[in-house]
Amino acid sequence: GDIKTYTVIFDGNGGKYNGEAKVTRINVPFGTMPEIPSNPVMLDETGVKTYTFNGYDSNVVPASGDVDTITYKAQWVETTNFYTVTIKAGEADFGGVTEKTVSVEAGTNVSDVASNLIIPSFKETEEKIVYKFDKWVYEDGTNIGSEDIVHDDTIVLKPTFVKKTLEECSWN
């Protein structure tokens, strides 16, 4: 006459339930619906991917069967994030515009983003000075590291230029 009981495990499958990898319900009586925990959360510390909880590998049903333990494994949908990189023209402009934005797939190397940018141009000045594009840097002037990746919306790039007189240019 004893009613069979079950251990029901909700496995986050990489996600966490308030910091825990699994939620276990013990002594769930035969024919009783186990209490389903609030949805697990999976975070990507790099900011490259977003994981959306997509239910469990099978429908949660009242406890039954010959087994003692029933496990439900969380399922995830993975999407790649896109972020906005802001491009400032610095002392120059992009045909009258001083700032542009580009949408970039998360995880893209920042130097690859920079290498595909259109270089802003200087308006003609009366002085005999030419501005020669040097390189792209971060807004604070620091160089772009070879391992730097796009991981959020905070990246701002600007160009650097070398000023030369027309006389200097004739030597190059």
XYZ file of C-alpha atoms in Angstrom, residues 13-79:
67
model
C 21.996 22.153 -18.861
C 24.523 24.992 -18.565
C 22.032 27.447 -17.118
C 21.484 28.194 -13.441
C 18.521 28.394 -11.080
C 19.503 31.215 -8.730
C 23.126 30.093 -8.987
C 22.405 26.357 -8.791
C 23.004 23.967 -11.701
C 20.034 21.767 -10.763
C 16.809 21.880 -8.770
C 15.804 18.598 -7.145
C 12.305 17.766 -5.899
C 12.361 14.747 -3.573
C 9.525 12.471 -2.475
C 7.154 13.500 -5.277
C 4.192 11.081 -4.927
C 3.031 8.943 -7.868
C 0.598 10.870 -10.081
C 1.601 14.250 -8.601
C 2.822 17.095 -10.780
C 6.294 18.185 -9.590
C 6.660 21.873 -8.762
C 8.390 23.439 -11.754
C 11.092 25.966 -10.737
C 11.290 29.435 -12.253
C 13.173 29.359 -15.560
C 16.945 28.928 -15.426
C 19.214 31.651 -16.803
C 22.325 31.149 -18.938
C 24.783 34.024 -19.266
C 27.719 34.414 -21.617
C 30.382 36.353 -19.679
C 31.961 37.493 -22.969
C 28.752 39.206 -24.112
C 28.957 37.450 -27.493
C 25.900 35.177 -27.223
C 22.424 35.400 -25.745
C 20.776 32.208 -24.496
C 16.992 32.012 -24.305
C 15.353 29.275 -22.230
C 13.233 27.086 -24.510
C 11.540 24.637 -22.144
C 12.685 21.159 -21.212
C 13.664 18.176 -23.344
C 10.257 16.630 -22.587
C 6.975 17.933 -21.195
C 6.806 17.991 -17.413
C 4.093 15.509 -16.409
C 2.805 13.950 -13.180
C 5.369 11.552 -11.708
C 4.938 7.948 -12.831
C 6.778 4.929 -14.228
C 9.189 2.285 -12.992
C 12.159 4.601 -12.520
C 13.004 6.299 -9.221
C 14.477 9.456 -10.734
C 13.009 11.620 -13.496
C 15.249 14.271 -15.073
C 14.131 17.223 -17.195
C 16.965 18.911 -19.069
C 16.686 22.621 -19.983
C 16.872 23.478 -23.698
C 18.426 26.711 -24.991
C 18.234 28.813 -28.125
C 21.541 30.550 -28.835
C 21.727 33.834 -30.727
